[in-house]
Amino acid sequence: KSIVYDVKIPLAFVHVAKQPNEKYMLIIKSQAPSDFTVRIYDRWNNEVMQKSESVAADFGLVYNLSGLSGPFTFQVTNSTGNVEVVEW
């Protein structure tokens, strides 16, 4: 008998960093070009923003969520259906 180990490397690294004044920086580092859909939800799980992005390798964008009620949930889905969720 043999054991085969299959190390799953994530297709993308997703990180959200809170900035001053209710701004949030989303960073996506992708191993291969892919389309991503970014959805942001408020504290009541209402979708407050949706945006599609094409990422070749690295991507970053600051979202201004002032005037909205946090905490927030960022849901990032790639073109193959993999989902990453980050809560702030």
mmCIF file of N, CA, C and O in Angstrom:
data_model
loop_
_atom_site.group_PDB
_atom_site.id
_atom_site.type_symbol
_atom_site.label_atom_id
_atom_site.label_comp_id
_atom_site.label_asym_id
_atom_site.label_seq_id
_atom_site.Cartn_x
_atom_site.Cartn_y
_atom_site.Cartn_z
ATOM 1 N N LYS A 1 0.840 -1.176 0.000
ATOM 2 C CA LYS A 1 0.000 0.000 0.000
ATOM 3 C C LYS A 1 0.886 1.240 0.000
ATOM 4 O O LYS A 1 1.950 1.235 0.612
ATOM 5 N N SER A 2 0.399 2.264 -0.650
ATOM 6 C CA SER A 2 1.126 3.530 -0.638
ATOM 7 C C SER A 2 0.160 4.664 -0.332
ATOM 8 O O SER A 2 -1.042 4.567 -0.588
ATOM 9 N N ILE A 3 0.702 5.689 0.208
ATOM 10 C CA ILE A 3 -0.076 6.879 0.539
ATOM 11 C C ILE A 3 0.367 7.991 -0.389
ATOM 12 O O ILE A 3 1.563 8.256 -0.536
ATOM 13 N N VAL A 4 -0.593 8.610 -1.009
ATOM 14 C CA VAL A 4 -0.304 9.715 -1.915
ATOM 15 C C VAL A 4 -0.813 10.996 -1.262
ATOM 16 O O VAL A 4 -1.987 11.093 -0.909
ATOM 17 N N TYR A 5 0.087 11.929 -1.081
ATOM 18 C CA TYR A 5 -0.286 13.210 -0.506
ATOM 19 C C TYR A 5 -0.500 14.208 -1.631
ATOM 20 O O TYR A 5 0.331 14.338 -2.523
ATOM 21 N N ASP A 6 -1.612 14.877 -1.584
ATOM 22 C CA ASP A 6 -1.929 15.892 -2.585
ATOM 23 C C ASP A 6 -2.068 17.218 -1.864
ATOM 24 O O ASP A 6 -3.062 17.451 -1.171
ATOM 25 N N VAL A 7 -1.071 18.042 -1.997
ATOM 26 C CA VAL A 7 -1.090 19.333 -1.329
ATOM 27 C C VAL A 7 -1.918 20.292 -2.164
ATOM 28 O O VAL A 7 -1.617 20.535 -3.326
ATOM 29 N N LYS A 8 -2.968 20.788 -1.582
ATOM 30 C CA LYS A 8 -3.834 21.740 -2.270
ATOM 31 C C LYS A 8 -3.294 23.144 -2.069
ATOM 32 O O LYS A 8 -3.250 23.651 -0.956
ATOM 33 N N ILE A 9 -2.880 23.748 -3.150
ATOM 34 C CA ILE A 9 -2.397 25.118 -3.100
ATOM 35 C C ILE A 9 -3.554 26.016 -3.502
ATOM 36 O O ILE A 9 -4.175 25.796 -4.544
ATOM 37 N N PRO A 10 -3.881 27.004 -2.699
ATOM 38 C CA PRO A 10 -5.008 27.866 -3.058
ATOM 39 C C PRO A 10 -4.746 28.580 -4.374
ATOM 40 O O PRO A 10 -3.620 28.958 -4.680
ATOM 41 N N LEU A 11 -5.810 28.733 -5.163
ATOM 42 C CA LEU A 11 -5.687 29.426 -6.439
ATOM 43 C C LEU A 11 -5.468 30.916 -6.251
ATOM 44 O O LEU A 11 -4.944 31.583 -7.127
ATOM 45 N N ALA A 12 -5.902 31.435 -5.109
ATOM 46 C CA ALA A 12 -5.743 32.863 -4.853
ATOM 47 C C ALA A 12 -5.627 33.102 -3.360
ATOM 48 O O ALA A 12 -6.192 32.385 -2.551
ATOM 49 N N PHE A 13 -4.874 34.130 -3.015
ATOM 50 C CA PHE A 13 -4.762 34.596 -1.641
ATOM 51 C C PHE A 13 -5.608 35.857 -1.552
ATOM 52 O O PHE A 13 -5.443 36.775 -2.351
ATOM 53 N N VAL A 14 -6.522 35.903 -0.591
ATOM 54 C CA VAL A 14 -7.412 37.049 -0.415
ATOM 55 C C VAL A 14 -7.171 37.627 0.965
ATOM 56 O O VAL A 14 -7.171 36.903 1.965
ATOM 57 N N HIS A 15 -6.973 38.942 1.014
ATOM 58 C CA HIS A 15 -6.739 39.622 2.286
ATOM 59 C C HIS A 15 -7.497 40.947 2.283
ATOM 60 O O HIS A 15 -7.540 41.636 1.270
ATOM 61 N N VAL A 16 -8.095 41.278 3.423
ATOM 62 C CA VAL A 16 -8.765 42.567 3.592
ATOM 63 C C VAL A 16 -8.138 43.263 4.787
ATOM 64 O O VAL A 16 -8.017 42.673 5.860
ATOM 65 N N ALA A 17 -7.729 44.514 4.592
ATOM 66 C CA ALA A 17 -7.127 45.303 5.671
ATOM 67 C C ALA A 17 -7.965 46.556 5.884
ATOM 68 O O ALA A 17 -8.272 47.275 4.929
ATOM 69 N N LYS A 18 -8.339 46.795 7.140
ATOM 70 C CA LYS A 18 -9.114 47.993 7.461
ATOM 71 C C LYS A 18 -8.201 49.208 7.458
ATOM 72 O O LYS A 18 -7.113 49.189 8.023
ATOM 73 N N GLN A 19 -8.672 50.267 6.816
ATOM 74 C CA GLN A 19 -7.962 51.539 6.734
ATOM 75 C C GLN A 19 -8.752 52.570 7.547
ATOM 76 O O GLN A 19 -9.889 52.320 7.930
ATOM 77 N N PRO A 20 -8.197 53.749 7.775
ATOM 78 C CA PRO A 20 -8.946 54.783 8.493
ATOM 79 C C PRO A 20 -10.206 55.202 7.732
ATOM 80 O O PRO A 20 -10.299 55.041 6.514
ATOM 81 N N ASN A 21 -11.169 55.744 8.465
ATOM 82 C CA ASN A 21 -12.390 56.336 7.899
ATOM 83 C C ASN A 21 -13.261 55.318 7.154
ATOM 84 O O ASN A 21 -13.812 55.623 6.094
ATOM 85 N N GLU A 22 -13.405 54.125 7.720
ATOM 86 C CA GLU A 22 -14.264 53.086 7.153
ATOM 87 C C GLU A 22 -13.908 52.720 5.710
ATOM 88 O O GLU A 22 -14.780 52.470 4.878
ATOM 89 N N LYS A 23 -12.625 52.683 5.426
ATOM 90 C CA LYS A 23 -12.148 52.213 4.129
ATOM 91 C C LYS A 23 -11.487 50.858 4.345
ATOM 92 O O LYS A 23 -10.865 50.608 5.373
ATOM 93 N N TYR A 24 -11.632 49.987 3.349
ATOM 94 C CA TYR A 24 -11.110 48.632 3.439
ATOM 95 C C TYR A 24 -10.326 48.322 2.176
ATOM 96 O O TYR A 24 -10.835 48.506 1.071
ATOM 97 N N MET A 25 -9.095 47.829 2.327
ATOM 98 C CA MET A 25 -8.261 47.485 1.188
ATOM 99 C C MET A 25 -8.362 45.985 0.939
ATOM 100 O O MET A 25 -8.053 45.174 1.810
ATOM 101 N N LEU A 26 -8.821 45.624 -0.259
ATOM 102 C CA LEU A 26 -8.898 44.234 -0.681
ATOM 103 C C LEU A 26 -7.680 43.919 -1.531
ATOM 104 O O LEU A 26 -7.366 44.653 -2.472
ATOM 105 N N ILE A 27 -6.993 42.839 -1.197
ATOM 106 C CA ILE A 27 -5.824 42.405 -1.953
ATOM 107 C C ILE A 27 -6.072 40.967 -2.413
ATOM 108 O O ILE A 27 -6.450 40.105 -1.607
ATOM 109 N N ILE A 28 -5.889 40.728 -3.716
ATOM 110 C CA ILE A 28 -5.999 39.383 -4.279
ATOM 111 C C ILE A 28 -4.690 39.071 -4.993
ATOM 112 O O ILE A 28 -4.243 39.850 -5.832
ATOM 113 N N LYS A 29 -4.083 37.963 -4.640
ATOM 114 C CA LYS A 29 -2.885 37.472 -5.333
ATOM 115 C C LYS A 29 -3.275 36.140 -5.951
ATOM 116 O O LYS A 29 -3.559 35.188 -5.236
ATOM 117 N N SER A 30 -3.291 36.105 -7.278
ATOM 118 C CA SER A 30 -3.756 34.929 -7.996
ATOM 119 C C SER A 30 -2.589 34.219 -8.670
ATOM 120 O O SER A 30 -1.703 34.862 -9.217
ATOM 121 N N GLN A 31 -2.609 32.885 -8.637
ATOM 122 C CA GLN A 31 -1.556 32.106 -9.280
ATOM 123 C C GLN A 31 -1.745 32.015 -10.784
ATOM 124 O O GLN A 31 -0.813 31.725 -11.518
ATOM 125 N N ALA A 32 -2.952 32.248 -11.252
ATOM 126 C CA ALA A 32 -3.251 32.196 -12.683
ATOM 127 C C ALA A 32 -4.299 33.266 -12.980
ATOM 128 O O ALA A 32 -5.091 33.621 -12.110
ATOM 129 N N PRO A 33 -4.306 33.792 -14.192
ATOM 130 C CA PRO A 33 -5.326 34.789 -14.530
ATOM 131 C C PRO A 33 -6.729 34.230 -14.294
ATOM 132 O O PRO A 33 -7.016 33.079 -14.624
ATOM 133 N N SER A 34 -7.578 35.044 -13.699
ATOM 134 C CA SER A 34 -8.924 34.598 -13.383
ATOM 135 C C SER A 34 -9.834 35.807 -13.205
ATOM 136 O O SER A 34 -9.365 36.906 -12.892
ATOM 137 N N ASP A 35 -11.118 35.586 -13.391
ATOM 138 C CA ASP A 35 -12.111 36.612 -13.099
ATOM 139 C C ASP A 35 -12.636 36.363 -11.692
ATOM 140 O O ASP A 35 -12.874 35.217 -11.297
ATOM 141 N N PHE A 36 -12.814 37.443 -10.947
ATOM 142 C CA PHE A 36 -13.309 37.362 -9.582
ATOM 143 C C PHE A 36 -14.545 38.238 -9.430
ATOM 144 O O PHE A 36 -14.633 39.298 -10.056
ATOM 145 N N THR A 37 -15.465 37.792 -8.597
ATOM 146 C CA THR A 37 -16.612 38.605 -8.215
ATOM 147 C C THR A 37 -16.470 38.922 -6.734
ATOM 148 O O THR A 37 -16.299 38.016 -5.915
ATOM 149 N N VAL A 38 -16.520 40.208 -6.420
ATOM 150 C CA VAL A 38 -16.404 40.668 -5.034
ATOM 151 C C VAL A 38 -17.784 41.131 -4.585
ATOM 152 O O VAL A 38 -18.404 41.987 -5.229
ATOM 153 N N ARG A 39 -18.253 40.542 -3.498
ATOM 154 C CA ARG A 39 -19.521 40.969 -2.906
ATOM 155 C C ARG A 39 -19.234 41.404 -1.473
ATOM 156 O O ARG A 39 -18.488 40.738 -0.761
ATOM 157 N N ILE A 40 -19.859 42.502 -1.081
ATOM 158 C CA ILE A 40 -19.699 43.007 0.284
ATOM 159 C C ILE A 40 -21.083 43.061 0.917
ATOM 160 O O ILE A 40 -22.029 43.587 0.315
ATOM 161 N N TYR A 41 -21.170 42.509 2.132
ATOM 162 C CA TYR A 41 -22.425 42.465 2.868
ATOM 163 C C TYR A 41 -22.296 43.271 4.151
ATOM 164 O O TYR A 41 -21.232 43.293 4.774
ATOM 165 N N ASP A 42 -23.402 43.903 4.569
ATOM 166 C CA ASP A 42 -23.396 44.666 5.817
ATOM 167 C C ASP A 42 -23.736 43.750 6.996
ATOM 168 O O ASP A 42 -23.859 42.527 6.832
ATOM 169 N N ARG A 43 -23.915 44.345 8.161
ATOM 170 C CA ARG A 43 -24.152 43.560 9.376
ATOM 171 C C ARG A 43 -25.447 42.763 9.336
ATOM 172 O O ARG A 43 -25.605 41.785 10.058
ATOM 173 N N TRP A 44 -26.406 43.173 8.502
ATOM 174 C CA TRP A 44 -27.671 42.458 8.385
ATOM 175 C C TRP A 44 -27.674 41.499 7.196
ATOM 176 O O TRP A 44 -28.709 41.016 6.776
ATOM 177 N N ASN A 45 -26.490 41.251 6.636
ATOM 178 C CA ASN A 45 -26.303 40.349 5.511
ATOM 179 C C ASN A 45 -26.967 40.844 4.226
ATOM 180 O O ASN A 45 -27.335 40.049 3.363
ATOM 181 N N ASN A 46 -27.140 42.164 4.116
ATOM 182 C CA ASN A 46 -27.614 42.770 2.880
ATOM 183 C C ASN A 46 -26.418 43.028 1.975
ATOM 184 O O ASN A 46 -25.405 43.567 2.431
ATOM 185 N N GLU A 47 -26.534 42.669 0.708
ATOM 186 C CA GLU A 47 -25.450 42.947 -0.231
ATOM 187 C C GLU A 47 -25.420 44.449 -0.511
ATOM 188 O O GLU A 47 -26.392 45.011 -0.990
ATOM 189 N N VAL A 48 -24.301 45.083 -0.182
ATOM 190 C CA VAL A 48 -24.177 46.532 -0.370
ATOM 191 C C VAL A 48 -23.308 46.887 -1.565
ATOM 192 O O VAL A 48 -23.308 48.033 -2.012
ATOM 193 N N MET A 49 -22.578 45.901 -2.105
ATOM 194 C CA MET A 49 -21.727 46.171 -3.249
ATOM 195 C C MET A 49 -21.393 44.855 -3.945
ATOM 196 O O MET A 49 -21.190 43.831 -3.292
ATOM 197 N N GLN A 50 -21.348 44.909 -5.280
ATOM 198 C CA GLN A 50 -20.891 43.772 -6.075
ATOM 199 C C GLN A 50 -20.093 44.323 -7.237
ATOM 200 O O GLN A 50 -20.509 45.281 -7.888
ATOM 201 N N LYS A 51 -18.929 43.711 -7.478
ATOM 202 C CA LYS A 51 -18.063 44.171 -8.544
ATOM 203 C C LYS A 51 -17.291 42.984 -9.096
ATOM 204 O O LYS A 51 -16.853 42.119 -8.349
ATOM 205 N N SER A 52 -17.143 42.944 -10.425
ATOM 206 C CA SER A 52 -16.349 41.897 -11.070
ATOM 207 C C SER A 52 -14.999 42.472 -11.468
ATOM 208 O O SER A 52 -14.915 43.602 -11.942
ATOM 209 N N GLU A 53 -13.960 41.668 -11.264
ATOM 210 C CA GLU A 53 -12.592 42.093 -11.565
ATOM 211 C C GLU A 53 -11.862 40.970 -12.290
ATOM 212 O O GLU A 53 -12.048 39.798 -11.974
ATOM 213 N N SER A 54 -11.032 41.332 -13.253
ATOM 214 C CA SER A 54 -10.129 40.379 -13.899
ATOM 215 C C SER A 54 -8.752 40.553 -13.280
ATOM 216 O O SER A 54 -8.215 41.662 -13.262
ATOM 217 N N VAL A 55 -8.218 39.474 -12.740
ATOM 218 C CA VAL A 55 -6.932 39.526 -12.036
ATOM 219 C C VAL A 55 -5.935 38.653 -12.786
ATOM 220 O O VAL A 55 -6.168 37.468 -12.995
ATOM 221 N N ALA A 56 -4.819 39.273 -13.196
ATOM 222 C CA ALA A 56 -3.763 38.525 -13.882
ATOM 223 C C ALA A 56 -2.801 37.908 -12.874
ATOM 224 O O ALA A 56 -2.407 36.755 -13.004
ATOM 225 N N ALA A 57 -2.413 38.665 -11.866
ATOM 226 C CA ALA A 57 -1.492 38.166 -10.845
ATOM 227 C C ALA A 57 -1.826 38.785 -9.492
ATOM 228 O O ALA A 57 -2.232 38.099 -8.572
ATOM 229 N N ASP A 58 -1.654 40.101 -9.389
ATOM 230 C CA ASP A 58 -1.927 40.811 -8.138
ATOM 231 C C ASP A 58 -2.954 41.899 -8.396
ATOM 232 O O ASP A 58 -2.957 42.548 -9.446
ATOM 233 N N PHE A 59 -3.818 42.103 -7.401
ATOM 234 C CA PHE A 59 -4.879 43.096 -7.523
ATOM 235 C C PHE A 59 -5.100 43.728 -6.168
ATOM 236 O O PHE A 59 -5.057 43.051 -5.140
ATOM 237 N N GLY A 60 -5.352 45.016 -6.136
ATOM 238 C CA GLY A 60 -5.687 45.707 -4.900
ATOM 239 C C GLY A 60 -6.643 46.845 -5.186
ATOM 240 O O GLY A 60 -6.535 47.516 -6.212
ATOM 241 N N LEU A 61 -7.599 47.040 -4.286
ATOM 242 C CA LEU A 61 -8.568 48.123 -4.435
ATOM 243 C C LEU A 61 -9.063 48.520 -3.056
ATOM 244 O O LEU A 61 -9.274 47.660 -2.190
ATOM 245 N N VAL A 62 -9.249 49.828 -2.858
ATOM 246 C CA VAL A 62 -9.772 50.333 -1.592
ATOM 247 C C VAL A 62 -11.262 50.631 -1.776
ATOM 248 O O VAL A 62 -11.653 51.327 -2.712
ATOM 249 N N TYR A 63 -12.064 50.056 -0.901
ATOM 250 C CA TYR A 63 -13.501 50.277 -0.912
ATOM 251 C C TYR A 63 -13.849 51.253 0.211
ATOM 252 O O TYR A 63 -13.490 51.037 1.366
ATOM 253 N N ASN A 64 -14.569 52.319 -0.130
ATOM 254 C CA ASN A 64 -15.018 53.304 0.849
ATOM 255 C C ASN A 64 -16.416 52.899 1.302
ATOM 256 O O ASN A 64 -17.380 53.018 0.551
ATOM 257 N N LEU A 65 -16.523 52.421 2.534
ATOM 258 C CA LEU A 65 -17.800 51.952 3.068
ATOM 259 C C LEU A 65 -18.347 52.886 4.139
ATOM 260 O O LEU A 65 -19.203 52.485 4.925
ATOM 261 N N SER A 66 -17.868 54.134 4.161
ATOM 262 C CA SER A 66 -18.393 55.093 5.126
ATOM 263 C C SER A 66 -19.861 55.338 4.803
ATOM 264 O O SER A 66 -20.288 55.313 3.651
ATOM 265 N N GLY A 67 -20.643 55.527 5.813
ATOM 266 C CA GLY A 67 -22.070 55.720 5.633
ATOM 267 C C GLY A 67 -22.850 54.424 5.656
ATOM 268 O O GLY A 67 -24.074 54.432 5.650
ATOM 269 N N LEU A 68 -22.147 53.305 5.665
ATOM 270 C CA LEU A 68 -22.794 52.003 5.763
ATOM 271 C C LEU A 68 -22.552 51.430 7.145
ATOM 272 O O LEU A 68 -21.630 51.831 7.848
ATOM 273 N N SER A 69 -23.364 50.479 7.525
ATOM 274 C CA SER A 69 -23.286 49.933 8.871
ATOM 275 C C SER A 69 -22.502 48.622 8.886
ATOM 276 O O SER A 69 -22.928 47.635 8.291
ATOM 277 N N GLY A 70 -21.323 48.642 9.541
ATOM 278 C CA GLY A 70 -20.505 47.440 9.682
ATOM 279 C C GLY A 70 -20.890 46.689 10.925
ATOM 280 O O GLY A 70 -21.742 47.133 11.673
ATOM 281 N N PRO A 71 -20.313 45.545 11.184
ATOM 282 C CA PRO A 71 -19.192 44.935 10.485
ATOM 283 C C PRO A 71 -19.594 44.445 9.093
ATOM 284 O O PRO A 71 -20.770 44.312 8.779
ATOM 285 N N PHE A 72 -18.569 44.168 8.268
ATOM 286 C CA PHE A 72 -18.781 43.801 6.879
ATOM 287 C C PHE A 72 -18.237 42.407 6.598
ATOM 288 O O PHE A 72 -17.295 41.950 7.240
ATOM 289 N N THR A 73 -18.834 41.764 5.608
ATOM 290 C CA THR A 73 -18.358 40.478 5.115
ATOM 291 C C THR A 73 -17.993 40.642 3.653
ATOM 292 O O THR A 73 -18.812 41.129 2.864
ATOM 293 N N PHE A 74 -16.766 40.263 3.305
ATOM 294 C CA PHE A 74 -16.291 40.295 1.926
ATOM 295 C C PHE A 74 -16.312 38.860 1.404
ATOM 296 O O PHE A 74 -15.712 37.975 2.008
ATOM 297 N N GLN A 75 -16.994 38.654 0.296
ATOM 298 C CA GLN A 75 -17.058 37.340 -0.340
ATOM 299 C C GLN A 75 -16.425 37.468 -1.722
ATOM 300 O O GLN A 75 -16.885 38.243 -2.556
ATOM 301 N N VAL A 76 -15.357 36.709 -1.955
ATOM 302 C CA VAL A 76 -14.637 36.756 -3.225
ATOM 303 C C VAL A 76 -14.760 35.384 -3.877
ATOM 304 O O VAL A 76 -14.355 34.376 -3.308
ATOM 305 N N THR A 77 -15.340 35.357 -5.088
ATOM 306 C CA THR A 77 -15.556 34.114 -5.823
ATOM 307 C C THR A 77 -14.787 34.174 -7.135
ATOM 308 O O THR A 77 -14.883 35.174 -7.854
ATOM 309 N N ASN A 78 -14.032 33.109 -7.440
ATOM 310 C CA ASN A 78 -13.322 33.095 -8.730
ATOM 311 C C ASN A 78 -14.170 32.407 -9.784
ATOM 312 O O ASN A 78 -15.273 31.916 -9.503
ATOM 313 N N SER A 79 -13.666 32.356 -11.004
ATOM 314 C CA SER A 79 -14.449 31.848 -12.131
ATOM 315 C C SER A 79 -14.742 30.353 -12.043
ATOM 316 O O SER A 79 -15.636 29.858 -12.732
ATOM 317 N N THR A 80 -14.016 29.620 -11.196
ATOM 318 C CA THR A 80 -14.281 28.187 -11.036
ATOM 319 C C THR A 80 -15.210 27.906 -9.857
ATOM 320 O O THR A 80 -15.491 26.752 -9.557
ATOM 321 N N GLY A 81 -15.664 28.963 -9.164
ATOM 322 C CA GLY A 81 -16.611 28.792 -8.074
ATOM 323 C C GLY A 81 -16.005 28.718 -6.686
ATOM 324 O O GLY A 81 -16.728 28.567 -5.704
ATOM 325 N N ASN A 82 -14.670 28.803 -6.571
ATOM 326 C CA ASN A 82 -14.038 28.826 -5.253
ATOM 327 C C ASN A 82 -14.386 30.127 -4.546
ATOM 328 O O ASN A 82 -14.321 31.204 -5.152
ATOM 329 N N VAL A 83 -14.743 30.021 -3.275
ATOM 330 C CA VAL A 83 -15.191 31.190 -2.515
ATOM 331 C C VAL A 83 -14.286 31.411 -1.312
ATOM 332 O O VAL A 83 -13.977 30.461 -0.585
ATOM 333 N N GLU A 84 -13.864 32.644 -1.115
ATOM 334 C CA GLU A 84 -13.149 33.055 0.092
ATOM 335 C C GLU A 84 -14.018 34.093 0.807
ATOM 336 O O GLU A 84 -14.543 35.007 0.160
ATOM 337 N N VAL A 85 -14.151 33.959 2.121
ATOM 338 C CA VAL A 85 -14.952 34.897 2.902
ATOM 339 C C VAL A 85 -14.071 35.511 3.978
ATOM 340 O O VAL A 85 -13.379 34.786 4.700
ATOM 341 N N VAL A 86 -14.107 36.840 4.069
ATOM 342 C CA VAL A 86 -13.351 37.561 5.094
ATOM 343 C C VAL A 86 -14.332 38.468 5.815
ATOM 344 O O VAL A 86 -15.079 39.224 5.184
ATOM 345 N N GLU A 87 -14.347 38.396 7.135
ATOM 346 C CA GLU A 87 -15.261 39.220 7.938
ATOM 347 C C GLU A 87 -14.483 40.288 8.668
ATOM 348 O O GLU A 87 -13.411 40.049 9.211
ATOM 349 N N TRP A 88 -15.058 41.491 8.664
ATOM 350 C CA TRP A 88 -14.498 42.621 9.399
ATOM 351 C C TRP A 88 -15.560 43.242 10.223
ATOM 352 O O TRP A 88 -16.496 43.787 9.826
#
